PDB file of C-alpha atoms in Angstrom:
ATOM      1  CA  GLN A   1       5.430 -20.348  15.587  1.00 93.00           C
ATOM      2  CA  LEU A   2       3.328 -17.531  14.823  1.00 95.00           C
ATOM      3  CA  GLN A   3       0.785 -17.954  11.877  1.00 97.00           C
ATOM      4  CA  LEU A   4      -1.748 -15.661  10.158  1.00 98.00           C
ATOM      5  CA  GLN A   5      -4.548 -16.461   8.150  1.00 98.00           C
ATOM      6  CA  GLU A   6      -6.868 -14.029   5.724  1.00 98.00           C
ATOM      7  CA  SER A   7     -10.459 -14.782   5.449  1.00 98.00           C
ATOM      8  CA  GLY A   8     -13.260 -13.357   3.626  1.00 97.00           C
ATOM      9  CA  PRO A   9     -15.347 -13.445   0.780  1.00 97.00           C
ATOM     10  CA  GLY A  10     -13.309 -14.088  -2.700  1.00 97.00           C
ATOM     11  CA  LEU A  11     -15.961 -11.822  -4.841  1.00 98.00           C
ATOM     12  CA  VAL A  12     -17.487  -8.297  -4.217  1.00 98.00           C
ATOM     13  CA  LYS A  13     -19.455  -6.166  -6.208  1.00 98.00           C
ATOM     14  CA  PRO A  14     -18.363  -2.900  -7.499  1.00 98.00           C
ATOM     15  CA  SER A  15     -19.473  -0.023  -5.076  1.00 97.00           C
ATOM     16  CA  GLU A  16     -19.758  -2.390  -2.183  1.00 98.00           C
ATOM     17  CA  THR A  17     -17.536  -2.941   0.912  1.00 98.00           C
ATOM     18  CA  LEU A  18     -14.429  -5.517   1.060  1.00 98.00           C
ATOM     19  CA  SER A  19     -14.061  -7.417   4.482  1.00 98.00           C
ATOM     20  CA  LEU A  20     -11.488  -9.262   5.410  1.00 98.00           C
ATOM     21  CA  THR A  21     -10.261 -10.991   8.738  1.00 98.00           C
ATOM     22  CA  CYS A  22      -6.784 -12.236   9.721  1.00 98.00           C
ATOM     23  CA  THR A  23      -6.614 -14.726  12.457  1.00 98.00           C
ATOM     24  CA  VAL A  24      -3.519 -14.947  14.466  1.00 98.00           C
ATOM     25  CA  SER A  25      -2.370 -18.024  16.398  1.00 97.00           C
ATOM     26  CA  GLY A  26       0.911 -19.061  17.865  1.00 96.00           C
ATOM     27  CA  GLY A  27       0.972 -15.982  19.645  1.00 94.00           C
ATOM     28  CA  SER A  28      -1.051 -12.896  21.184  1.00 95.00           C
ATOM     29  CA  ILE A  29      -2.218  -9.972  19.221  1.00 96.00           C
ATOM     30  CA  SER A  30      -1.956  -7.982  22.155  1.00 95.00           C
ATOM     31  CA  SER A  31       2.025  -8.377  22.468  1.00 90.00           C
ATOM     32  CA  SER A  32       3.458  -5.125  22.968  1.00 87.00           C
ATOM     33  CA  SER A  33       5.483  -3.717  20.108  1.00 86.00           C
ATOM     34  CA  TYR A  34       3.803  -5.402  17.391  1.00 94.00           C
ATOM     35  CA  TYR A  35       1.778  -3.932  14.693  1.00 96.00           C
ATOM     36  CA  TRP A  36      -0.522  -5.722  12.768  1.00 97.00           C
ATOM     37  CA  GLY A  37      -0.433  -4.768   8.763  1.00 98.00           C
ATOM     38  CA  TRP A  38      -2.465  -5.356   5.522  1.00 98.00           C
ATOM     39  CA  ILE A  39      -0.661  -5.378   2.214  1.00 98.00           C
ATOM     40  CA  ARG A  40      -2.080  -6.134  -1.241  1.00 98.00           C
ATOM     41  CA  GLN A  41      -0.706  -7.301  -4.658  1.00 98.00           C
ATOM     42  CA  PRO A  42      -3.051  -6.974  -7.794  1.00 97.00           C
ATOM     43  CA  PRO A  43      -2.657  -9.992 -10.167  1.00 96.00           C
ATOM     44  CA  GLY A  44       0.928  -9.948 -11.984  1.00 94.00           C
ATOM     45  CA  LYS A  45       1.733  -6.463  -9.955  1.00 95.00           C
ATOM     46  CA  GLY A  46       3.531  -5.486  -6.996  1.00 96.00           C
ATOM     47  CA  LEU A  47       2.929  -5.043  -3.567  1.00 98.00           C
ATOM     48  CA  GLU A  48       1.176  -2.013  -1.674  1.00 98.00           C
ATOM     49  CA  TRP A  49       1.061  -1.656   2.014  1.00 98.00           C
ATOM     50  CA  ILE A  50      -2.495  -0.535   2.940  1.00 98.00           C
ATOM     51  CA  GLY A  51      -2.508   0.168   6.562  1.00 98.00           C
ATOM     52  CA  SER A  52      -1.591  -1.253   9.993  1.00 97.00           C
ATOM     53  CA  ILE A  53      -2.955  -1.414  13.762  1.00 97.00           C
ATOM     54  CA  TYR A  54      -1.585  -1.742  17.073  1.00 96.00           C
ATOM     55  CA  TYR A  55      -3.812  -3.891  19.823  1.00 95.00           C
ATOM     56  CA  SER A  56      -5.006  -0.558  21.343  1.00 95.00           C
ATOM     57  CA  GLY A  57      -6.820   0.390  18.103  1.00 95.00           C
ATOM     58  CA  SER A  58      -4.254   2.777  17.005  1.00 95.00           C
ATOM     59  CA  THR A  59      -4.066   3.075  13.442  1.00 96.00           C
ATOM     60  CA  TYR A  60      -2.188   4.631  10.406  1.00 95.00           C
ATOM     61  CA  TYR A  61      -3.144   4.441   6.768  1.00 97.00           C
ATOM     62  CA  ASN A  62      -1.657   4.750   3.213  1.00 98.00           C
ATOM     63  CA  PRO A  63      -3.080   8.442   2.187  1.00 97.00           C
ATOM     64  CA  SER A  64      -3.604   6.712  -1.217  1.00 97.00           C
ATOM     65  CA  LEU A  65      -6.154   4.466   0.279  1.00 97.00           C
ATOM     66  CA  LYS A  66      -7.076   6.308   3.794  1.00 97.00           C
ATOM     67  CA  SER A  67     -10.253   7.761   2.595  1.00 97.00           C
ATOM     68  CA  ARG A  68     -11.755   4.100   1.862  1.00 98.00           C
ATOM     69  CA  VAL A  69     -10.066   2.233   4.394  1.00 98.00           C
ATOM     70  CA  THR A  70     -10.709   1.064   7.821  1.00 98.00           C
ATOM     71  CA  ILE A  71      -8.704  -1.576  10.043  1.00 98.00           C
ATOM     72  CA  SER A  72     -10.102  -2.634  13.378  1.00 98.00           C
ATOM     73  CA  VAL A  73      -8.874  -5.219  16.038  1.00 98.00           C
ATOM     74  CA  ASP A  74     -10.365  -7.818  18.217  1.00 97.00           C
ATOM     75  CA  THR A  75      -8.057  -9.049  20.967  1.00 96.00           C
ATOM     76  CA  SER A  76     -10.806 -11.419  22.287  1.00 96.00           C
ATOM     77  CA  LYS A  77     -10.702 -13.336  19.124  1.00 97.00           C
ATOM     78  CA  ASN A  78      -7.123 -12.510  18.399  1.00 97.00           C
ATOM     79  CA  GLN A  79      -8.151 -11.138  15.015  1.00 98.00           C
ATOM     80  CA  PHE A  80      -7.860  -7.881  13.102  1.00 98.00           C
ATOM     81  CA  SER A  81      -9.937  -6.965  10.050  1.00 98.00           C
ATOM     82  CA  LEU A  82      -9.915  -4.806   6.809  1.00 98.00           C
ATOM     83  CA  LYS A  83     -12.865  -2.901   5.453  1.00 98.00           C
ATOM     84  CA  LEU A  84     -12.287  -1.100   2.081  1.00 98.00           C
ATOM     85  CA  ASN A  85     -15.359   0.569   0.884  1.00 98.00           C
ATOM     86  CA  SER A  86     -16.382   1.787  -2.616  1.00 98.00           C
ATOM     87  CA  VAL A  87     -14.549  -0.815  -4.371  1.00 98.00           C
ATOM     88  CA  THR A  88     -13.742  -0.892  -8.268  1.00 98.00           C
ATOM     89  CA  ALA A  89     -12.044  -3.680 -10.204  1.00 98.00           C
ATOM     90  CA  ALA A  90      -8.805  -1.902  -9.635  1.00 98.00           C
ATOM     91  CA  ASP A  91      -9.120  -3.316  -5.875  1.00 98.00           C
ATOM     92  CA  THR A  92      -8.991  -7.054  -7.457  1.00 98.00           C
ATOM     93  CA  ALA A  93      -5.660  -8.353  -5.710  1.00 98.00           C
ATOM     94  CA  VAL A  94      -4.322 -10.879  -3.563  1.00 98.00           C
ATOM     95  CA  TYR A  95      -4.624  -9.315   0.023  1.00 98.00           C
ATOM     96  CA  TYR A  96      -2.184 -10.248   2.580  1.00 98.00           C
ATOM     97  CA  CYS A  97      -1.911  -9.800   6.443  1.00 98.00           C
ATOM     98  CA  ALA A  98       1.399  -9.562   8.185  1.00 98.00           C
ATOM     99  CA  ARG A  99       3.117  -8.589  11.340  1.00 97.00           C
ATOM    100  CA  HIS A 100       5.521  -5.735  11.765  1.00 94.00           C
ATOM    101  CA  VAL A 101       7.282  -4.327  15.015  1.00 89.00           C
ATOM    102  CA  GLN A 102       7.227  -0.849  16.015  1.00 82.00           C
ATOM    103  CA  SER A 103      10.305   1.069  14.423  1.00 80.00           C
ATOM    104  CA  ARG A 104      11.443  -1.801  12.746  1.00 84.00           C
ATOM    105  CA  ASP A 105       8.651  -2.240   9.702  1.00 90.00           C
ATOM    106  CA  TRP A 106       9.659  -5.005   8.211  1.00 96.00           C
ATOM    107  CA  PHE A 107       6.807  -7.198   7.563  1.00 97.00           C
ATOM    108  CA  ASP A 108       7.594 -10.686   8.948  1.00 96.00           C
ATOM    109  CA  PRO A 109       5.727 -13.225   8.867  1.00 97.00           C
ATOM    110  CA  TRP A 110       2.784 -12.982   6.300  1.00 98.00           C
ATOM    111  CA  GLY A 111      -0.275 -15.010   5.813  1.00 98.00           C
ATOM    112  CA  GLN A 112      -0.821 -16.961   2.733  1.00 98.00           C
ATOM    113  CA  GLY A 113      -3.214 -14.432   1.012  1.00 98.00           C
ATOM    114  CA  THR A 114      -6.384 -14.217  -0.130  1.00 98.00           C
ATOM    115  CA  LEU A 115      -7.602 -13.344  -3.737  1.00 98.00           C
ATOM    116  CA  VAL A 116     -10.639 -10.911  -3.749  1.00 98.00           C
ATOM    117  CA  THR A 117     -12.068 -10.165  -7.306  1.00 98.00           C
ATOM    118  CA  VAL A 118     -14.226  -7.253  -7.747  1.00 98.00           C
ATOM    119  CA  SER A 119     -16.816  -7.989 -10.353  1.00 97.00           C
ATOM    120  CA  SER A 120     -20.721  -7.776 -11.048  1.00 96.00           C
TER     121      SER A 120
ATOM    122  CA  GLU B   1       6.146   8.745  -0.544  1.00 96.00           C
ATOM    123  CA  ILE B   2       9.310   7.356  -1.510  1.00 97.00           C
ATOM    124  CA  VAL B   3       9.479   5.513  -4.521  1.00 98.00           C
ATOM    125  CA  LEU B   4      11.539   2.586  -4.872  1.00 98.00           C
ATOM    126  CA  THR B   5      12.678   1.575  -8.588  1.00 98.00           C
ATOM    127  CA  GLN B   6      14.341  -1.929  -8.870  1.00 98.00           C
ATOM    128  CA  SER B   7      16.618  -2.760 -11.775  1.00 97.00           C
ATOM    129  CA  PRO B   8      16.787  -4.847 -13.759  1.00 97.00           C
ATOM    130  CA  GLY B   9      13.159  -5.915 -14.629  1.00 97.00           C
ATOM    131  CA  THR B  10      14.228  -9.498 -15.088  1.00 98.00           C
ATOM    132  CA  LEU B  11      17.648 -11.111 -14.658  1.00 98.00           C
ATOM    133  CA  SER B  12      18.550 -14.298 -16.439  1.00 98.00           C
ATOM    134  CA  LEU B  13      21.413 -16.255 -14.835  1.00 98.00           C
ATOM    135  CA  SER B  14      22.454 -19.803 -14.372  1.00 97.00           C
ATOM    136  CA  PRO B  15      22.869 -21.883 -11.044  1.00 97.00           C
ATOM    137  CA  GLY B  16      26.250 -21.199  -9.848  1.00 97.00           C
ATOM    138  CA  GLU B  17      26.191 -17.727 -11.011  1.00 98.00           C
ATOM    139  CA  ARG B  18      26.336 -14.706  -8.809  1.00 98.00           C
ATOM    140  CA  ALA B  19      23.233 -11.975  -9.145  1.00 98.00           C
ATOM    141  CA  THR B  20      22.789  -8.574  -8.180  1.00 98.00           C
ATOM    142  CA  LEU B  21      19.653  -6.720  -7.812  1.00 98.00           C
ATOM    143  CA  SER B  22      19.353  -3.137  -7.425  1.00 98.00           C
ATOM    144  CA  CYS B  23      16.979  -0.761  -5.387  1.00 98.00           C
ATOM    145  CA  ARG B  24      17.019   2.895  -6.013  1.00 98.00           C
ATOM    146  CA  ALA B  25      15.119   5.381  -3.965  1.00 98.00           C
ATOM    147  CA  SER B  26      13.709   8.746  -5.139  1.00 98.00           C
ATOM    148  CA  GLN B  27      15.029  10.375  -1.680  1.00 97.00           C
ATOM    149  CA  SER B  28      17.246   9.110   1.103  1.00 97.00           C
ATOM    150  CA  VAL B  29      15.928   6.029   3.209  1.00 96.00           C
ATOM    151  CA  SER B  30      15.786   7.151   6.799  1.00 92.00           C
ATOM    152  CA  SER B  31      18.003   5.101   8.947  1.00 92.00           C
ATOM    153  CA  ASN B  32      18.860   2.818   5.896  1.00 93.00           C
ATOM    154  CA  TYR B  33      15.559   1.258   6.785  1.00 96.00           C
ATOM    155  CA  LEU B  34      15.300  -1.262   3.877  1.00 97.00           C
ATOM    156  CA  ALA B  35      14.056  -4.877   3.265  1.00 98.00           C
ATOM    157  CA  TRP B  36      14.320  -7.379   0.952  1.00 98.00           C
ATOM    158  CA  TYR B  37      11.616 -10.233   0.321  1.00 98.00           C
ATOM    159  CA  GLN B  38      11.594 -13.273  -2.058  1.00 98.00           C
ATOM    160  CA  GLN B  39       8.384 -14.429  -3.459  1.00 98.00           C
ATOM    161  CA  LYS B  40       7.446 -17.684  -5.293  1.00 98.00           C
ATOM    162  CA  PRO B  41       4.151 -18.010  -7.856  1.00 96.00           C
ATOM    163  CA  GLY B  42       1.543 -18.630  -5.667  1.00 96.00           C
ATOM    164  CA  GLN B  43       3.323 -18.055  -2.209  1.00 97.00           C
ATOM    165  CA  ALA B  44       3.454 -14.963   0.077  1.00 98.00           C
ATOM    166  CA  PRO B  45       6.613 -12.920   0.037  1.00 98.00           C
ATOM    167  CA  ARG B  46       9.339 -14.297   2.555  1.00 98.00           C
ATOM    168  CA  LEU B  47      11.709 -11.774   4.179  1.00 98.00           C
ATOM    169  CA  LEU B  48      15.099 -12.042   3.200  1.00 98.00           C
ATOM    170  CA  ILE B  49      17.173  -9.003   4.630  1.00 98.00           C
ATOM    171  CA  TYR B  50      15.930  -6.215   6.987  1.00 97.00           C
ATOM    172  CA  ALA B  51      17.993  -3.064   8.181  1.00 96.00           C
ATOM    173  CA  THR B  52      20.217  -3.180   4.678  1.00 97.00           C
ATOM    174  CA  SER B  53      22.169  -5.899   5.621  1.00 98.00           C
ATOM    175  CA  SER B  54      20.763  -8.169   8.350  1.00 97.00           C
ATOM    176  CA  ARG B  55      19.786 -11.813   7.300  1.00 98.00           C
ATOM    177  CA  ALA B  56      16.269 -12.780   8.499  1.00 97.00           C
ATOM    178  CA  THR B  57      16.302 -16.007  10.507  1.00 96.00           C
ATOM    179  CA  GLY B  58      17.154 -18.952   8.445  1.00 97.00           C
ATOM    180  CA  ILE B  59      18.299 -17.049   5.441  1.00 98.00           C
ATOM    181  CA  PRO B  60      21.263 -18.963   4.113  1.00 98.00           C
ATOM    182  CA  ASP B  61      24.409 -16.745   4.076  1.00 97.00           C
ATOM    183  CA  ARG B  62      24.717 -16.867   0.278  1.00 98.00           C
ATOM    184  CA  PHE B  63      22.309 -13.617   0.571  1.00 98.00           C
ATOM    185  CA  SER B  64      23.655 -10.565   1.489  1.00 98.00           C
ATOM    186  CA  GLY B  65      22.375  -6.960   1.345  1.00 98.00           C
ATOM    187  CA  SER B  66      24.279  -3.558   1.169  1.00 98.00           C
ATOM    188  CA  GLY B  67      24.095   0.073   0.536  1.00 98.00           C
ATOM    189  CA  SER B  68      23.020   3.418   2.181  1.00 97.00           C
ATOM    190  CA  GLY B  69      21.057   6.683   1.334  1.00 96.00           C
ATOM    191  CA  THR B  70      19.287   5.756  -2.044  1.00 97.00           C
ATOM    192  CA  ASP B  71      21.184   2.699  -3.581  1.00 98.00           C
ATOM    193  CA  PHE B  72      20.687  -0.537  -2.193  1.00 98.00           C
ATOM    194  CA  THR B  73      21.997  -3.994  -3.499  1.00 98.00           C
ATOM    195  CA  LEU B  74      20.799  -7.485  -2.920  1.00 98.00           C
ATOM    196  CA  THR B  75      23.532 -10.167  -3.833  1.00 98.00           C
ATOM    197  CA  ILE B  76      22.892 -13.822  -4.253  1.00 98.00           C
ATOM    198  CA  SER B  77      26.528 -15.096  -4.299  1.00 97.00           C
ATOM    199  CA  ARG B  78      25.903 -18.377  -5.763  1.00 96.00           C
ATOM    200  CA  LEU B  79      22.496 -19.225  -7.497  1.00 98.00           C
ATOM    201  CA  GLU B  80      20.897 -22.379  -6.115  1.00 98.00           C
ATOM    202  CA  PRO B  81      17.758 -23.805  -8.166  1.00 97.00           C
ATOM    203  CA  GLU B  82      15.236 -22.506  -5.566  1.00 97.00           C
ATOM    204  CA  ASP B  83      16.532 -18.830  -5.763  1.00 98.00           C
ATOM    205  CA  PHE B  84      14.598 -18.304  -8.990  1.00 97.00           C
ATOM    206  CA  ALA B  85      12.255 -15.759  -7.846  1.00 98.00           C
ATOM    207  CA  VAL B  86      10.603 -12.449  -7.565  1.00 98.00           C
ATOM    208  CA  TYR B  87      12.396 -10.189  -5.299  1.00 98.00           C
ATOM    209  CA  TYR B  88      11.114  -6.854  -3.955  1.00 98.00           C
ATOM    210  CA  CYS B  89      12.591  -4.248  -1.877  1.00 98.00           C
ATOM    211  CA  GLN B  90      10.764  -2.332   0.870  1.00 98.00           C
ATOM    212  CA  GLN B  91      11.510   0.905   2.506  1.00 97.00           C
ATOM    213  CA  TYR B  92      10.033   1.509   6.320  1.00 96.00           C
ATOM    214  CA  GLY B  93      12.080   4.329   6.989  1.00 93.00           C
ATOM    215  CA  SER B  94       8.889   6.837   6.263  1.00 93.00           C
ATOM    216  CA  SER B  95       5.112   6.369   6.315  1.00 93.00           C
ATOM    217  CA  PRO B  96       3.718   5.383   3.696  1.00 97.00           C
ATOM    218  CA  TYR B  97       5.884   2.064   3.598  1.00 97.00           C
ATOM    219  CA  THR B  98       6.791   1.289  -0.037  1.00 98.00           C
ATOM    220  CA  PHE B  99       7.782  -1.286  -2.179  1.00 98.00           C
ATOM    221  CA  GLY B 100       9.782  -1.546  -5.485  1.00 98.00           C
ATOM    222  CA  GLN B 101       8.296  -3.192  -8.489  1.00 97.00           C
ATOM    223  CA  GLY B 102      10.173  -6.483  -8.233  1.00 98.00           C
ATOM    224  CA  THR B 103      13.032  -7.931 -10.147  1.00 98.00           C
ATOM    225  CA  LYS B 104      12.302 -11.345 -11.602  1.00 98.00           C
ATOM    226  CA  LEU B 105      15.162 -13.802 -11.395  1.00 98.00           C
ATOM    227  CA  GLU B 106      14.992 -16.438 -14.118  1.00 98.00           C
ATOM    228  CA  ILE B 107      17.000 -19.487 -15.141  1.00 95.00           C
ATOM    229  CA  LYS B 108      18.958 -19.124 -18.200  1.00 94.00           C
TER     230      LYS B 108
END
Protein backbone atom coordinates (compact mmCIF):
# COMPACT_ATOMS: atom_id res chain seq x y z
CA GLN A 1 0.00 0.00 0.00
CA LEU A 2 1.45 3.30 -1.09
CA GLN A 3 2.16 5.75 1.72
CA LEU A 4 3.48 9.30 1.69
CA GLN A 5 5.03 11.13 4.64
CA GLU A 6 5.94 14.80 4.85
CA SER A 7 8.85 16.00 6.94
CA GLY A 8 10.60 19.27 7.66
CA PRO A 9 10.78 22.22 10.05
CA GLY A 10 7.52 23.27 11.67
CA LEU A 11 8.63 26.87 12.13
CA VAL A 12 10.16 29.17 9.52
CA LYS A 13 11.06 32.84 9.90
CA PRO A 14 9.59 35.48 7.58
CA SER A 15 11.61 36.07 4.40
CA GLU A 16 13.34 32.70 4.75
CA THR A 17 12.86 29.51 2.74
CA LEU A 18 10.40 26.78 3.65
CA SER A 19 11.78 23.32 2.85
CA LEU A 20 9.81 20.07 3.05
CA THR A 21 10.40 16.52 1.90
CA CYS A 22 7.88 13.82 1.03
CA THR A 23 9.04 10.22 1.41
CA VAL A 24 7.19 7.61 -0.63
CA SER A 25 6.97 4.05 0.66
CA GLY A 26 5.22 0.95 -0.62
CA GLY A 27 5.91 1.90 -4.23
CA SER A 28 8.45 3.52 -6.53
CA ILE A 29 8.48 7.23 -7.21
CA SER A 30 9.85 6.31 -10.65
CA SER A 31 6.67 4.51 -11.74
CA SER A 32 5.59 5.77 -15.13
CA SER A 33 2.52 7.97 -15.45
CA TYR A 34 2.56 9.08 -11.82
CA TYR A 35 3.04 12.68 -10.80
CA TRP A 36 3.84 13.81 -7.28
CA GLY A 37 2.30 16.98 -5.96
CA TRP A 38 2.21 19.44 -3.11
CA ILE A 39 -1.02 20.96 -1.79
CA ARG A 40 -1.43 23.32 1.15
CA GLN A 41 -4.24 24.35 3.48
CA PRO A 42 -4.06 27.46 5.68
CA PRO A 43 -5.64 26.93 9.11
CA GLY A 44 -9.42 26.84 8.80
CA LYS A 45 -9.33 27.44 5.07
CA GLY A 46 -9.48 25.56 1.77
CA LEU A 47 -6.97 23.68 -0.34
CA GLU A 48 -4.47 25.12 -2.81
CA TRP A 49 -2.42 23.11 -5.30
CA ILE A 50 1.20 24.29 -5.28
CA GLY A 51 2.82 22.22 -8.00
CA SER A 52 3.80 18.76 -9.20
CA ILE A 53 6.78 16.81 -10.47
CA TYR A 54 7.39 13.70 -12.58
CA TYR A 55 10.23 11.32 -11.72
CA SER A 56 12.17 12.63 -14.71
CA GLY A 57 12.26 16.04 -13.07
CA SER A 58 9.60 17.67 -15.22
CA THR A 59 7.63 20.17 -13.14
CA TYR A 60 4.62 22.42 -13.37
CA TYR A 61 3.46 24.97 -10.85
CA ASN A 62 0.50 27.06 -9.82
CA PRO A 63 1.13 30.48 -11.43
CA SER A 64 0.15 32.16 -8.16
CA LEU A 65 3.25 30.67 -6.48
CA LYS A 66 5.50 29.90 -9.42
CA SER A 67 7.99 32.70 -8.80
CA ARG A 68 8.75 31.38 -5.30
CA VAL A 69 8.46 27.60 -5.66
CA THR A 70 10.89 24.85 -6.60
CA ILE A 71 9.96 21.16 -6.54
CA SER A 72 12.65 18.54 -7.01
CA VAL A 73 12.90 14.75 -6.93
CA ASP A 74 15.48 12.28 -5.62
CA THR A 75 14.65 8.90 -7.11
CA SER A 76 17.50 7.18 -5.22
CA LYS A 77 15.78 8.07 -1.93
CA ASN A 78 12.21 7.76 -3.25
CA GLN A 79 11.60 11.34 -2.18
CA PHE A 80 10.48 14.63 -3.63
CA SER A 81 10.88 18.04 -2.07
CA LEU A 82 9.33 21.50 -1.90
CA LYS A 83 11.12 24.80 -1.47
CA LEU A 84 9.13 28.01 -1.04
CA ASN A 85 11.21 31.14 -0.67
CA SER A 86 10.53 34.59 0.77
CA VAL A 87 7.80 33.26 3.04
CA THR A 88 5.35 35.43 4.94
CA ALA A 89 2.66 34.71 7.51
CA ALA A 90 0.30 34.01 4.60
CA ASP A 91 2.32 30.86 3.88
CA THR A 92 1.41 29.37 7.25
CA ALA A 93 -0.47 26.19 6.40
CA VAL A 94 -0.64 22.43 6.58
CA TYR A 95 1.38 21.15 3.64
CA TYR A 96 0.36 17.86 2.05
CA CYS A 97 2.06 15.71 -0.52
CA ALA A 98 0.01 13.48 -2.78
CA ARG A 99 0.16 11.37 -5.92
CA HIS A 100 -1.74 11.89 -9.12
CA VAL A 101 -1.79 10.24 -12.51
CA GLN A 102 -0.99 12.06 -15.72
CA SER A 103 -4.24 13.15 -17.38
CA ARG A 104 -6.21 11.79 -14.42
CA ASP A 105 -5.11 14.40 -11.97
CA TRP A 106 -7.14 13.69 -8.90
CA PHE A 107 -5.02 13.33 -5.76
CA ASP A 108 -4.80 9.93 -4.12
CA PRO A 109 -3.30 8.98 -1.76
CA TRP A 110 -2.27 11.90 0.44
CA GLY A 111 0.30 12.20 3.17
CA GLN A 112 -0.92 13.05 6.64
CA GLY A 113 0.25 16.65 6.29
CA THR A 114 2.64 18.81 8.24
CA LEU A 115 1.94 22.21 9.77
CA VAL A 116 4.43 24.93 8.91
CA THR A 117 4.15 28.19 10.80
CA VAL A 118 5.85 31.34 9.54
CA SER A 119 6.75 33.50 12.50
CA SER A 120 9.71 35.32 13.95
CA GLU B 1 -7.99 29.72 -13.61
CA ILE B 2 -11.28 27.93 -12.95
CA VAL B 3 -12.96 29.08 -9.75
CA LEU B 4 -15.12 26.50 -7.99
CA THR B 5 -17.94 27.71 -5.74
CA GLN B 6 -19.49 25.23 -3.35
CA SER B 7 -22.90 25.57 -1.77
CA PRO B 8 -24.17 25.62 0.81
CA GLY B 9 -21.31 26.63 3.05
CA THR B 10 -22.79 24.60 5.88
CA LEU B 11 -25.44 21.88 5.68
CA SER B 12 -27.19 20.72 8.85
CA LEU B 13 -28.85 17.32 8.55
CA SER B 14 -29.66 14.27 10.65
CA PRO B 15 -28.37 10.72 10.22
CA GLY B 16 -30.48 8.85 7.71
CA GLU B 17 -31.28 11.97 5.68
CA ARG B 18 -30.15 12.68 2.14
CA ALA B 19 -27.42 15.26 1.52
CA THR B 20 -26.98 17.19 -1.71
CA LEU B 21 -23.83 19.27 -2.12
CA SER B 22 -23.25 21.58 -5.07
CA CYS B 23 -20.08 22.66 -6.90
CA ARG B 24 -20.31 25.29 -9.61
CA ALA B 25 -17.42 26.17 -11.91
CA SER B 26 -16.66 29.59 -13.37
CA GLN B 27 -16.19 27.95 -16.76
CA SER B 28 -16.81 24.54 -18.22
CA VAL B 29 -14.69 21.77 -16.70
CA SER B 30 -12.87 19.95 -19.47
CA SER B 31 -14.00 16.33 -19.92
CA ASN B 32 -15.97 16.65 -16.68
CA TYR B 33 -12.73 16.16 -14.80
CA LEU B 34 -14.11 16.79 -11.35
CA ALA B 35 -13.32 15.04 -8.06
CA TRP B 36 -14.77 15.12 -4.55
CA TYR B 37 -12.93 14.70 -1.26
CA GLN B 38 -13.98 14.25 2.34
CA GLN B 39 -11.93 15.77 5.14
CA LYS B 40 -12.34 15.15 8.86
CA PRO B 41 -10.67 17.30 11.54
CA GLY B 42 -6.93 16.74 11.78
CA GLN B 43 -6.91 14.41 8.77
CA ALA B 44 -5.85 14.67 5.16
CA PRO B 45 -8.55 14.80 2.49
CA ARG B 46 -9.78 11.43 1.26
CA LEU B 47 -10.76 10.87 -2.36
CA LEU B 48 -14.42 9.93 -2.75
CA ILE B 49 -15.33 10.53 -6.40
CA TYR B 50 -13.31 11.13 -9.57
CA ALA B 51 -14.34 11.84 -13.16
CA THR B 52 -17.60 13.33 -11.84
CA SER B 53 -19.27 10.03 -10.98
CA SER B 54 -16.74 7.24 -10.40
CA ARG B 55 -16.37 6.10 -6.81
CA ALA B 56 -12.85 5.62 -5.48
CA THR B 57 -11.80 2.26 -4.10
CA GLY B 58 -13.58 1.39 -0.88
CA ILE B 59 -16.11 4.23 -1.02
CA PRO B 60 -19.64 3.12 -0.05
CA ASP B 61 -22.32 3.29 -2.73
CA ARG B 62 -24.34 5.79 -0.70
CA PHE B 63 -21.92 8.36 -2.18
CA SER B 64 -22.65 9.36 -5.76
CA GLY B 65 -21.60 12.15 -8.06
CA SER B 66 -23.25 13.72 -11.07
CA GLY B 67 -23.16 16.75 -13.32
CA SER B 68 -21.47 18.17 -16.34
CA GLY B 69 -20.08 21.40 -17.74
CA THR B 70 -20.21 23.88 -14.88
CA ASP B 71 -22.61 22.25 -12.41
CA PHE B 72 -21.73 19.22 -10.32
CA THR B 73 -23.36 17.49 -7.37
CA LEU B 74 -22.28 15.11 -4.64
CA THR B 75 -25.15 13.15 -3.12
CA ILE B 76 -25.04 11.08 0.05
CA SER B 77 -28.19 8.99 -0.01
CA ARG B 78 -28.52 8.11 3.68
CA LEU B 79 -26.22 9.88 6.08
CA GLU B 80 -24.20 7.78 8.50
CA PRO B 81 -22.63 9.34 11.62
CA GLU B 82 -19.16 9.06 10.06
CA ASP B 83 -20.21 11.15 7.04
CA PHE B 84 -20.28 14.42 8.94
CA ALA B 85 -17.19 16.23 7.70
CA VAL B 86 -16.07 18.89 5.21
CA TYR B 87 -16.36 18.12 1.51
CA TYR B 88 -14.30 19.68 -1.27
CA CYS B 89 -14.62 19.53 -5.02
CA GLN B 90 -11.57 19.78 -7.28
CA GLN B 91 -11.27 20.30 -11.02
CA TYR B 92 -8.37 18.78 -12.91
CA GLY B 93 -9.46 19.58 -16.42
CA SER B 94 -7.03 22.45 -16.66
CA SER B 95 -4.00 23.73 -14.82
CA PRO B 96 -3.84 25.18 -12.24
CA TYR B 97 -5.89 22.52 -10.50
CA THR B 98 -8.33 24.23 -8.18
CA PHE B 99 -10.53 23.32 -5.24
CA GLY B 100 -13.80 24.68 -3.98
CA GLN B 101 -13.91 26.38 -0.59
CA GLY B 102 -15.69 23.42 1.00
CA THR B 103 -19.10 22.49 2.40
CA LYS B 104 -19.30 21.58 6.06
CA LEU B 105 -21.83 18.83 6.71
CA GLU B 106 -22.85 18.98 10.36
CA ILE B 107 -25.20 17.02 12.55
CA LYS B 108 -28.53 18.75 13.12
